[in-house]
Short mmCIF file of C-alpha atoms and ligand atoms in Angstrom, two decimals:
data_model
loop_
_atom_site.label_atom_id
_atom_site.label_comp_id
_atom_site.label_asym_id
_atom_site.label_seq_id
_atom_site.Cartn_x
_atom_site.Cartn_y
_atom_site.Cartn_z
CA MET E 1 23.16 13.19 -9.81
CA LYS E 2 24.07 13.88 -6.18
CA GLU E 3 26.74 11.56 -4.84
CA ILE E 4 28.28 10.92 -1.45
CA THR E 5 31.92 9.92 -1.09
CA SER E 6 32.47 9.72 2.66
CA ILE E 7 30.18 8.67 5.50
CA ASP E 8 30.66 12.08 7.14
CA GLN E 9 28.63 13.51 4.26
CA LEU E 10 25.59 11.50 5.32
CA ALA E 11 22.75 13.54 6.80
CA ILE E 12 22.27 10.87 9.46
CA PHE E 13 25.63 12.06 10.85
CA GLY E 14 24.64 15.71 10.78
CA HIS E 15 25.46 16.77 7.21
CA GLU E 16 22.96 18.77 5.08
CA PRO E 17 20.37 16.40 3.56
CA MET E 18 20.69 15.65 -0.16
CA TYR E 19 17.14 16.87 -0.79
CA LYS E 20 15.60 20.04 0.60
CA GLU E 21 12.11 18.94 -0.47
CA PRO E 22 11.17 15.37 0.44
CA LEU E 23 11.09 12.68 -2.23
CA TYR E 24 7.95 10.69 -1.51
CA VAL E 25 6.54 7.28 -2.32
CA GLY E 26 3.02 8.11 -3.48
CA ARG E 27 3.34 11.67 -4.80
CA PRO E 28 0.19 12.04 -6.92
CA ASN E 29 0.41 11.77 -10.72
CA ILE E 30 -1.47 14.72 -12.21
CA GLY E 31 -2.00 14.39 -15.95
CA SER E 32 -3.08 17.90 -16.89
CA GLN E 33 -3.75 20.69 -14.46
CA SER E 34 -5.57 22.74 -17.12
CA GLY E 35 -7.61 19.73 -18.28
CA PHE E 36 -8.75 19.14 -14.71
CA ILE E 37 -9.56 22.83 -14.12
CA GLN E 38 -11.61 22.89 -17.30
CA ARG E 39 -13.67 19.94 -16.08
CA VAL E 40 -14.05 21.60 -12.67
CA ASN E 41 -15.47 24.66 -14.46
CA ASP E 42 -17.91 22.40 -16.32
CA ILE E 43 -19.02 20.91 -13.02
CA LEU E 44 -19.58 24.33 -11.48
CA GLU E 45 -21.49 25.58 -14.51
CA ARG E 46 -23.61 22.44 -14.58
CA ARG E 47 -24.18 22.65 -10.82
CA TRP E 48 -24.20 18.90 -10.69
CA LEU E 49 -21.65 18.03 -8.04
CA THR E 50 -22.38 14.46 -6.98
CA ASN E 51 -25.09 11.71 -7.02
CA ASN E 52 -24.23 9.79 -10.17
CA GLY E 53 -23.31 12.86 -12.23
CA PRO E 54 -22.20 12.77 -15.88
CA TYR E 55 -18.47 12.62 -15.10
CA VAL E 56 -18.96 9.66 -12.77
CA VAL E 57 -20.91 7.83 -15.48
CA GLU E 58 -18.23 8.69 -18.06
CA PHE E 59 -15.46 7.51 -15.73
CA GLU E 60 -17.28 4.22 -15.12
CA ASN E 61 -17.87 3.63 -18.84
CA LYS E 62 -14.24 4.34 -19.66
CA ILE E 63 -13.07 1.86 -17.04
CA CYS E 64 -15.47 -0.83 -18.36
CA ASN E 65 -14.14 -0.36 -21.90
CA MET E 66 -10.55 -0.25 -20.82
CA ILE E 67 -10.57 -3.48 -18.85
CA GLY E 68 -13.35 -5.36 -20.59
CA VAL E 69 -15.76 -5.79 -17.71
CA ARG E 70 -19.55 -5.36 -17.74
CA HIS E 71 -19.98 -3.22 -14.64
CA CYS E 72 -17.99 -0.56 -12.86
CA VAL E 73 -19.49 1.01 -9.74
CA ALA E 74 -17.43 4.06 -8.81
CA VAL E 75 -17.22 4.77 -5.08
CA CYS E 76 -15.73 7.34 -2.71
CA ASN E 77 -12.75 5.11 -1.83
CA ALA E 78 -11.68 1.47 -2.03
CA THR E 79 -12.21 0.80 1.68
CA ILE E 80 -15.91 1.65 1.48
CA GLY E 81 -16.01 -0.18 -1.87
CA LEU E 82 -14.80 -3.35 -0.15
CA GLU E 83 -17.28 -2.84 2.68
CA ILE E 84 -20.36 -2.52 0.48
CA LEU E 85 -19.16 -5.43 -1.65
CA PHE E 86 -18.92 -7.67 1.45
CA ARG E 87 -22.39 -6.55 2.55
CA ALA E 88 -23.91 -7.03 -0.90
CA LEU E 89 -22.56 -10.60 -0.99
CA GLU E 90 -23.82 -11.13 2.57
CA LEU E 91 -20.46 -12.45 3.72
CA THR E 92 -20.55 -13.92 7.21
CA GLY E 93 -18.26 -15.87 9.54
CA GLU E 94 -14.69 -15.92 8.28
CA VAL E 95 -12.86 -14.64 5.22
CA ILE E 96 -9.33 -15.73 4.33
CA LEU E 97 -6.94 -12.95 3.27
CA PRO E 98 -3.23 -12.20 3.49
CA SER E 99 -1.90 -10.29 6.48
CA PHE E 100 0.61 -8.68 4.13
CA THR E 101 -1.74 -5.94 2.91
CA PHE E 102 -2.79 -2.43 3.82
CA ILE E 103 -4.82 -2.44 7.02
CA ALA E 104 -7.95 -1.31 5.09
CA THR E 105 -8.40 -4.83 3.65
CA ALA E 106 -8.79 -6.35 7.12
CA HIS E 107 -10.72 -3.42 8.61
CA ALA E 108 -13.28 -3.51 5.80
CA LEU E 109 -14.13 -7.09 6.82
CA ARG E 110 -14.07 -6.48 10.55
CA ASN E 111 -16.35 -3.47 10.12
CA GLN E 112 -18.94 -5.90 8.72
CA ASP E 113 -18.52 -8.24 11.71
CA VAL E 114 -16.71 -10.73 9.50
CA THR E 115 -13.61 -12.33 11.01
CA PRO E 116 -10.44 -11.89 8.96
CA VAL E 117 -8.39 -15.09 8.93
CA PHE E 118 -4.83 -14.26 7.95
CA CYS E 119 -3.01 -16.49 5.52
CA ASP E 120 0.72 -16.55 4.82
CA ILE E 121 2.24 -15.43 1.54
CA ASP E 122 4.56 -16.71 -1.13
CA PRO E 123 7.82 -14.86 -0.37
CA LYS E 124 8.70 -14.72 -4.08
CA THR E 125 5.56 -12.82 -5.14
CA HIS E 126 4.44 -11.28 -1.80
CA ASN E 127 0.93 -12.57 -2.61
CA ILE E 128 -1.34 -14.97 -0.71
CA ASP E 129 -0.11 -18.57 -1.02
CA PRO E 130 -2.97 -20.79 -2.31
CA GLU E 131 -1.42 -23.87 -0.67
CA LYS E 132 -1.77 -22.20 2.71
CA VAL E 133 -5.38 -21.20 2.08
CA VAL E 134 -6.83 -24.72 2.13
CA PRO E 135 -5.91 -25.61 5.76
CA LEU E 136 -7.59 -22.38 6.91
CA ILE E 137 -10.98 -23.21 5.39
CA THR E 138 -13.66 -24.06 7.94
CA ARG E 139 -17.44 -24.36 7.86
CA LYS E 140 -17.56 -20.65 8.69
CA THR E 141 -15.52 -19.54 5.67
CA SER E 142 -17.60 -17.45 3.29
CA ALA E 143 -14.92 -16.08 0.95
CA ILE E 144 -11.29 -15.90 -0.07
CA LEU E 145 -10.05 -12.36 -0.52
CA GLY E 146 -6.83 -12.14 -2.53
CA VAL E 147 -4.83 -8.93 -2.78
CA HIS E 148 -2.85 -8.24 -5.96
CA VAL E 149 0.02 -6.75 -3.99
CA TRP E 150 2.06 -4.15 -5.92
CA GLY E 151 -0.14 -4.86 -8.97
CA ASN E 152 1.24 -8.39 -9.44
CA ALA E 153 -1.69 -10.75 -9.88
CA CYS E 154 -2.36 -13.46 -7.32
CA GLU E 155 -2.29 -17.10 -8.43
CA ILE E 156 -5.84 -16.63 -9.65
CA SER E 157 -6.57 -20.03 -11.20
CA ASN E 158 -5.45 -21.92 -8.07
CA LEU E 159 -7.53 -19.66 -5.85
CA ASP E 160 -10.47 -20.04 -8.21
CA GLU E 161 -10.23 -23.84 -8.03
CA ILE E 162 -10.18 -23.76 -4.24
CA ALA E 163 -13.11 -21.30 -4.07
CA LYS E 164 -15.19 -23.49 -6.42
CA LEU E 165 -14.30 -26.68 -4.54
CA TYR E 166 -15.33 -25.26 -1.17
CA GLN E 167 -18.18 -23.15 -2.63
CA VAL E 168 -17.00 -19.87 -1.26
CA LYS E 169 -16.80 -16.48 -2.97
CA LEU E 170 -13.57 -15.31 -4.55
CA LEU E 171 -12.86 -11.59 -4.35
CA PHE E 172 -9.83 -9.44 -5.03
CA ASP E 173 -8.58 -6.28 -3.43
CA ALA E 174 -7.10 -4.80 -6.59
CA ALA E 175 -6.22 -1.45 -4.99
CA HIS E 176 -2.73 -1.54 -6.57
CA ALA E 177 -3.62 -3.27 -9.80
CA PHE E 178 -5.44 -0.82 -12.05
CA GLY E 179 -3.94 -1.16 -15.55
CA CYS E 180 -2.41 -4.58 -14.81
CA SER E 181 -3.21 -7.91 -16.44
CA HIS E 182 -3.06 -11.63 -15.74
CA HIS E 183 -2.58 -14.13 -18.59
CA GLY E 184 -3.52 -11.34 -20.96
CA SER E 185 -6.86 -10.40 -19.30
CA MET E 186 -7.07 -7.19 -17.34
CA ILE E 187 -7.29 -7.31 -13.56
CA GLY E 188 -10.87 -6.42 -12.72
CA THR E 189 -12.32 -9.31 -14.66
CA PHE E 190 -11.57 -12.08 -12.15
CA GLY E 191 -13.43 -13.70 -9.26
CA ASP E 192 -16.90 -12.57 -8.19
CA ALA E 193 -15.73 -8.94 -8.07
CA GLU E 194 -12.58 -6.83 -7.68
CA VAL E 195 -12.03 -3.44 -6.07
CA PHE E 196 -9.66 -0.73 -7.35
CA SER E 197 -8.37 2.24 -5.39
CA PHE E 198 -7.94 5.64 -7.01
CA HIS E 199 -6.46 7.24 -3.90
CA ALA E 200 -4.09 10.17 -4.46
CA THR E 201 -1.09 7.89 -3.90
CA LYS E 202 -2.12 5.33 -6.54
CA TYR E 203 -0.79 5.17 -10.11
CA LEU E 204 -4.13 6.54 -11.33
CA ASN E 205 -5.88 8.82 -8.88
CA SER E 206 -9.24 10.51 -8.60
CA ILE E 207 -8.03 12.39 -5.46
CA GLU E 208 -9.97 9.91 -3.31
CA GLY E 209 -11.93 7.17 -4.99
CA GLY E 210 -12.35 3.56 -5.90
CA ALA E 211 -14.40 1.24 -8.07
CA ILE E 212 -16.01 -2.16 -7.73
CA VAL E 213 -15.90 -4.08 -11.00
CA THR E 214 -17.83 -7.23 -11.79
CA ASN E 215 -19.48 -9.19 -14.58
CA ASN E 216 -22.38 -10.10 -12.28
CA ASP E 217 -25.43 -8.01 -13.30
CA GLU E 218 -27.42 -8.67 -10.14
CA LEU E 219 -24.50 -7.84 -7.87
CA ALA E 220 -23.81 -4.61 -9.77
CA GLU E 221 -27.41 -3.50 -9.41
CA LYS E 222 -27.32 -4.19 -5.69
CA LEU E 223 -24.05 -2.26 -5.33
CA ARG E 224 -25.50 0.76 -7.15
CA LEU E 225 -28.43 0.82 -4.72
CA MET E 226 -26.21 0.35 -1.72
CA ARG E 227 -23.80 3.15 -2.61
CA ASN E 228 -26.78 5.58 -2.60
CA PHE E 229 -28.58 4.72 0.67
CA GLY E 230 -30.62 2.02 -1.10
CA PHE E 231 -32.61 4.58 -3.12
CA SER E 232 -34.35 3.41 -6.27
CA GLY E 233 -35.80 6.66 -7.61
CA TYR E 234 -37.35 9.44 -5.52
CA ASP E 235 -38.68 8.52 -2.07
CA ASN E 236 -38.21 4.81 -2.60
CA VAL E 237 -35.64 2.96 -0.54
CA VAL E 238 -35.51 -0.71 -1.51
CA HIS E 239 -32.31 -1.85 0.17
CA LEU E 240 -30.09 -1.15 3.14
CA GLY E 241 -27.42 1.24 1.96
CA THR E 242 -24.91 3.91 2.78
CA ASN E 243 -23.27 6.92 1.18
CA ALA E 244 -20.44 5.53 -0.93
CA LYS E 245 -20.81 7.87 -3.90
CA MET E 246 -17.95 9.28 -5.91
CA THR E 247 -18.11 13.06 -6.39
CA GLU E 248 -17.96 14.78 -9.78
CA MET E 249 -14.65 16.44 -8.78
CA SER E 250 -13.13 13.03 -8.18
CA ALA E 251 -14.46 11.65 -11.45
CA ALA E 252 -13.12 14.73 -13.28
CA MET E 253 -9.65 14.03 -11.88
CA GLY E 254 -10.02 10.32 -12.71
CA ILE E 255 -11.01 11.01 -16.34
CA THR E 256 -8.26 13.62 -16.76
CA ASN E 257 -5.68 11.19 -15.43
CA LEU E 258 -7.01 8.34 -17.59
CA GLU E 259 -6.03 10.43 -20.62
CA PHE E 260 -2.43 10.33 -19.36
CA ALA E 261 -2.41 6.77 -18.05
CA HIS E 262 0.09 5.63 -20.70
CA ASP E 263 2.44 8.51 -19.89
CA PHE E 264 2.36 7.63 -16.18
CA ILE E 265 3.18 4.01 -16.98
CA SER E 266 5.97 4.98 -19.30
CA VAL E 267 7.64 7.15 -16.59
CA ASN E 268 7.13 4.43 -13.99
CA PHE E 269 8.55 1.82 -16.37
CA GLN E 270 11.68 3.85 -17.14
CA ASN E 271 12.31 4.64 -13.48
CA TYR E 272 11.69 1.03 -12.48
CA HIS E 273 14.20 -0.24 -15.05
CA LEU E 274 16.76 2.34 -14.06
CA TYR E 275 16.37 1.30 -10.42
CA ARG E 276 16.82 -2.32 -11.53
CA GLU E 277 20.00 -1.59 -13.46
CA SER E 278 21.43 0.48 -10.64
CA LEU E 279 20.49 -1.81 -7.75
CA GLU E 280 20.73 -5.28 -9.26
CA SER E 281 24.43 -5.80 -8.60
CA ILE E 282 24.38 -4.47 -5.02
CA PRO E 283 24.87 -7.37 -2.59
CA GLY E 284 21.88 -8.10 -0.38
CA ILE E 285 19.36 -6.18 -2.50
CA ARG E 286 16.60 -7.94 -4.40
CA ILE E 287 14.28 -5.87 -6.54
CA LEU E 288 10.80 -7.32 -7.04
CA ALA E 289 10.26 -8.26 -10.68
CA TYR E 290 7.20 -7.65 -12.82
CA ASP E 291 6.17 -10.15 -15.48
CA GLU E 292 6.97 -8.15 -18.62
CA LYS E 293 4.60 -10.28 -20.72
CA GLU E 294 1.71 -8.71 -18.81
CA HIS E 295 0.42 -5.16 -18.55
CA ASN E 296 1.86 -3.58 -15.41
CA ASN E 297 1.58 -0.09 -14.00
CA TYR E 298 5.12 -0.33 -12.50
CA HIS E 299 3.97 2.02 -9.76
CA TYR E 300 5.74 0.33 -6.88
CA VAL E 301 9.49 -0.16 -6.78
CA ILE E 302 9.94 -2.77 -4.10
CA ILE E 303 13.25 -3.95 -2.74
CA GLU E 304 14.14 -6.53 -0.13
CA ILE E 305 17.24 -6.05 1.99
CA ASP E 306 18.97 -9.21 3.16
CA ASP E 307 20.94 -7.77 6.09
CA SER E 308 23.28 -10.79 6.30
CA ARG E 309 24.58 -9.97 2.80
CA ALA E 310 24.09 -6.21 2.77
CA GLY E 311 25.73 -5.71 6.18
CA ILE E 312 22.98 -3.27 7.06
CA ASP E 313 19.38 -3.89 8.03
CA ARG E 314 16.29 -2.42 6.38
CA ASP E 315 15.45 -0.04 9.22
CA THR E 316 18.96 1.45 9.36
CA LEU E 317 18.96 1.88 5.59
CA MET E 318 15.56 3.55 5.81
CA LYS E 319 16.83 5.95 8.51
CA ILE E 320 19.76 6.86 6.27
CA LEU E 321 17.39 7.57 3.37
CA HIS E 322 14.92 9.51 5.53
CA ALA E 323 17.72 11.68 6.88
CA GLU E 324 18.44 12.67 3.25
CA ASN E 325 14.72 13.47 2.82
CA ILE E 326 14.14 10.36 0.72
CA ILE E 327 10.97 9.08 2.33
CA ALA E 328 11.11 5.36 1.47
CA ARG E 329 8.34 3.31 3.12
CA ARG E 330 8.22 -0.09 4.73
CA TYR E 331 4.74 -1.12 3.51
CA PHE E 332 3.09 -3.24 5.07
CA TYR E 333 5.00 -3.32 8.34
CA PRO E 334 4.35 -5.02 10.76
CA GLY E 335 1.54 -6.96 9.01
CA CYS E 336 -2.16 -6.66 9.84
CA HIS E 337 -1.90 -9.53 12.36
CA ARG E 338 0.42 -7.39 14.49
CA MET E 339 -1.89 -4.38 14.54
CA GLU E 340 -5.03 -3.80 16.56
CA PRO E 341 -7.61 -5.17 16.90
CA TYR E 342 -6.09 -8.27 15.27
CA ARG E 343 -3.02 -8.76 17.46
CA SER E 344 -5.30 -9.01 20.49
CA MET E 345 -7.72 -11.28 18.65
CA TYR E 346 -5.04 -13.71 17.48
CA PRO E 347 -2.10 -13.90 19.89
CA ASN E 348 -1.09 -17.23 18.29
CA PHE E 349 -0.46 -15.69 14.91
CA ASP E 350 2.97 -15.04 16.31
CA GLN E 351 4.13 -18.34 14.87
CA SER E 352 1.79 -19.06 12.01
CA LEU E 353 2.81 -16.45 9.43
CA PRO E 354 6.58 -16.98 9.14
CA GLU E 355 6.88 -15.71 5.55
CA THR E 356 4.91 -12.56 6.33
CA ASP E 357 6.94 -11.96 9.47
CA GLY E 358 10.16 -12.44 7.50
CA LEU E 359 9.13 -10.15 4.66
CA VAL E 360 7.91 -7.21 6.76
CA LYS E 361 11.41 -6.95 8.24
CA LYS E 362 13.16 -6.56 4.91
CA VAL E 363 10.81 -4.93 2.43
CA MET E 364 11.06 -1.30 1.36
CA SER E 365 9.19 0.79 -1.19
CA LEU E 366 11.19 3.41 -3.13
CA PRO E 367 9.90 6.67 -4.63
CA ASN E 368 8.44 6.40 -8.11
CA GLY E 369 5.94 8.25 -10.29
CA THR E 370 5.91 11.35 -12.45
CA SER E 371 7.54 13.54 -9.81
CA ILE E 372 10.63 11.30 -9.75
CA THR E 373 13.32 11.96 -12.37
CA PRO E 374 15.98 9.55 -13.66
CA ASN E 375 18.48 11.67 -11.71
CA ASP E 376 16.53 11.04 -8.50
CA VAL E 377 16.55 7.31 -9.23
CA LYS E 378 20.32 7.39 -9.73
CA THR E 379 20.80 9.42 -6.55
CA VAL E 380 18.64 7.09 -4.43
CA SER E 381 20.28 3.98 -5.90
CA SER E 382 23.82 5.28 -5.47
CA LEU E 383 23.05 6.21 -1.86
CA ILE E 384 21.79 2.69 -1.19
CA GLY E 385 24.92 1.29 -2.86
CA PHE E 386 27.15 3.63 -0.84
CA ALA E 387 25.45 2.66 2.45
CA ILE E 388 25.94 -1.03 1.71
CA ARG E 389 29.56 -0.67 0.58
CA ASN E 390 30.33 1.28 3.75
CA ALA E 391 28.01 -0.68 6.04
CA ALA E 392 30.71 -1.66 8.55
CA GLU E 393 31.97 1.89 9.03
CA ILE E 394 28.40 3.23 9.28
CA ARG E 395 27.49 0.60 11.88
CA VAL E 396 30.48 1.51 14.06
CA LYS E 397 29.72 5.22 13.87
CA LEU E 398 26.02 4.68 14.65
CA LEU E 399 26.93 2.48 17.61
CA GLU E 400 29.34 5.07 18.98
CA ARG E 401 26.70 7.74 18.61
CA GLU E 402 24.12 5.57 20.35
CA LYS E 403 26.51 4.90 23.25
CA LYS E 404 27.18 8.62 23.58
CA LEU E 405 23.43 9.38 23.52
CA THR E 406 22.66 6.69 26.09
CA TYR E 407 25.43 7.96 28.37
CA GLN E 408 24.15 11.54 28.01
CA SER E 409 20.53 10.61 28.63
CA ASN E 410 21.55 8.55 31.71
CA LEU E 411 23.40 11.60 32.99
CA ASP E 412 20.37 13.80 32.27
CA ARG E 413 18.02 11.39 34.00
CA TYR E 414 20.22 10.93 37.05
CA VAL E 415 18.93 13.09 39.90
CA PHE E 416 21.78 14.03 42.17
CA PRO E 417 20.53 13.51 45.74
CA ASN E 418 20.13 16.41 48.11
CA PRO E 419 22.71 15.62 50.87
CA THR E 420 20.26 16.68 53.64
CA SER E 421 17.68 14.15 52.47
CA ILE E 422 20.07 11.20 52.54
CA HIS E 423 19.39 8.84 55.39
CA TYR E 424 21.93 6.16 56.05
CA GLN E 425 20.99 2.72 57.30
CA ASP E 426 22.07 3.32 60.89
CA GLU E 427 20.02 6.52 61.03
CA VAL E 428 16.69 4.75 60.32
CA GLY E 429 14.35 5.08 63.26
CA VAL E 430 16.59 7.61 65.01
N1 T4K J 1 -6.19 -2.16 -0.11
C1 T4K J 1 -4.89 -1.95 -0.33
C2 T4K J 1 -4.01 -3.10 -0.66
C3 T4K J 1 -4.36 -0.65 -0.25
O1 T4K J 1 -3.04 -0.43 -0.44
C4 T4K J 1 -5.22 0.42 0.08
C5 T4K J 1 -4.70 1.75 0.20
C6 T4K J 1 -6.60 0.15 0.27
C7 T4K J 1 -7.04 -1.17 0.17
C8 T4K J 1 -7.57 1.22 0.59
O2 T4K J 1 -7.73 2.13 -0.50
P1 T4K J 1 -8.42 3.58 -0.23
O3 T4K J 1 -9.56 3.40 0.72
O4 T4K J 1 -7.33 4.48 0.33
O5 T4K J 1 -8.87 4.00 -1.61
C9 T4K J 1 -1.38 5.25 1.67
C10 T4K J 1 -2.75 5.53 1.12
O6 T4K J 1 -3.48 6.45 1.94
C11 T4K J 1 -3.57 4.31 0.92
O7 T4K J 1 -4.60 4.66 0.01
C12 T4K J 1 -2.76 3.19 0.31
N2 T4K J 1 -3.47 1.96 0.21
C13 T4K J 1 -1.53 2.94 1.16
C14 T4K J 1 -0.66 1.84 0.61
O8 T4K J 1 -0.77 4.12 1.19
P2 T4K J 1 -0.30 6.02 3.86
O9 T4K J 1 -0.71 5.89 5.28
O10 T4K J 1 1.02 5.54 3.49
O11 T4K J 1 -0.56 7.52 3.33
P3 T4K J 1 0.34 8.79 3.48
O12 T4K J 1 -0.56 9.91 3.87
O13 T4K J 1 1.52 8.54 4.32
O14 T4K J 1 0.79 9.10 1.97
C15 T4K J 1 1.89 8.44 1.38
C16 T4K J 1 2.85 9.46 0.82
O15 T4K J 1 2.29 10.10 -0.31
C17 T4K J 1 3.19 10.57 1.79
O16 T4K J 1 4.45 10.29 2.30
C18 T4K J 1 3.18 11.86 0.98
C19 T4K J 1 2.60 11.50 -0.34
N3 T4K J 1 1.35 12.24 -0.63
C20 T4K J 1 0.19 11.79 -0.10
C21 T4K J 1 -0.98 12.45 -0.38
C22 T4K J 1 -2.29 11.96 0.19
C23 T4K J 1 1.40 13.36 -1.42
O17 T4K J 1 2.49 13.78 -1.86
N4 T4K J 1 0.24 14.02 -1.72
C24 T4K J 1 -0.96 13.59 -1.23
O18 T4K J 1 -2.00 14.20 -1.56
O19 T4K J 1 -1.41 5.24 3.05
#
């Protein structure tokens, strides 16, 4: 494990970074390179590359069996999956969703001319707060769209009650939640439909990819038509559609990785627990917990930095880590409501999402996955501990450096006047 003993050894102050190669959040898990290559060879020999090929069908069936859902419609990515789902359900008007999500959740609605209405979150879980949903419901509301952030399930039964009471659809962006459960049932079986992401950065990837899962036969049939331009057999288009198909290459990667899903979880689990042990006692750090009674993929290691206790704020800590080539991320800063086109649409959201606004300032995602070793976890954790223990000294040194830089840049910007071009007051008009 690499350890730092004095603040002069920090890369932010000019020392060599701890890592030559960056340590990323979201480095893809790749189960078996040879297993994947073998499937790629099959694809090439079969010359069946896309359009509902055998690997896509196999991938879909495996997902249905794994999570216990009737239909899985594999798609090219979760964003398009969300979009065709919204269109299939003919959502109109407004949909209530958290602002604390990846921008794709909001864009997928807006791209269908549906207005995203941002709801605040429960700061303990980072998920949409059902109590705050009800006041946002209007006659225009057509759905509630929960996001199982970090794979932790939303308060599904409360949201379900609200959706039934107001007769609106209940959908879940389950991009993070493949392999996770809620009250013993797998995510993917709740609401009218849920959407997984199999993007390269997800716990289980199909390079790019996603899947819409539902127990609604009619909806599934519609989605299958819509992902393939609305074609029902040769020369017969029966529905408006698009190209949302998953390729055989993607399905081959998905199936290969499914065979190693337990191994990925076991690495994530060990790393997550090691992070917990190492970070738990550091003042000002809270590590987001997973409910160990449930299935979790433990893909995201999320910490919150309380700067009043840690003595250092999240952004400074992140700069320290980045300088060492530890590329921690501040997902989902600054919140969808503060990004375009939403910040222009809703200038008043400035005050109405206090929990989201508070969280985006302190949350940080740490590297996890099969490319992260226990040694890396110890190194990252000990660096965070070191930065917090030495916060006061680091702050002073950063401030001094900033002053020096400001002074230098003022000097650089200052244009010394050419004495011949100086006109004094009493010369004007002469
Ligand atoms: N809903 C939610 C709640 C989501 O989080 C997402 C996606 C979606 C919907 C939409 O799902 P998709 O349409 O993507 O299926 C990343 C991912 O691109 C995005 O899929 C994900 N959420 C989001 C949370 O994270 P960025 O902008 O952070 O990506 P990027 O390129 O910075 O990659 C993250 C890190 O991963 C990099 O620092 C390097 C590493 N990396 C990445 C790739 C692609 C690799 O090492 N190898 C790779 O191949 O969005």
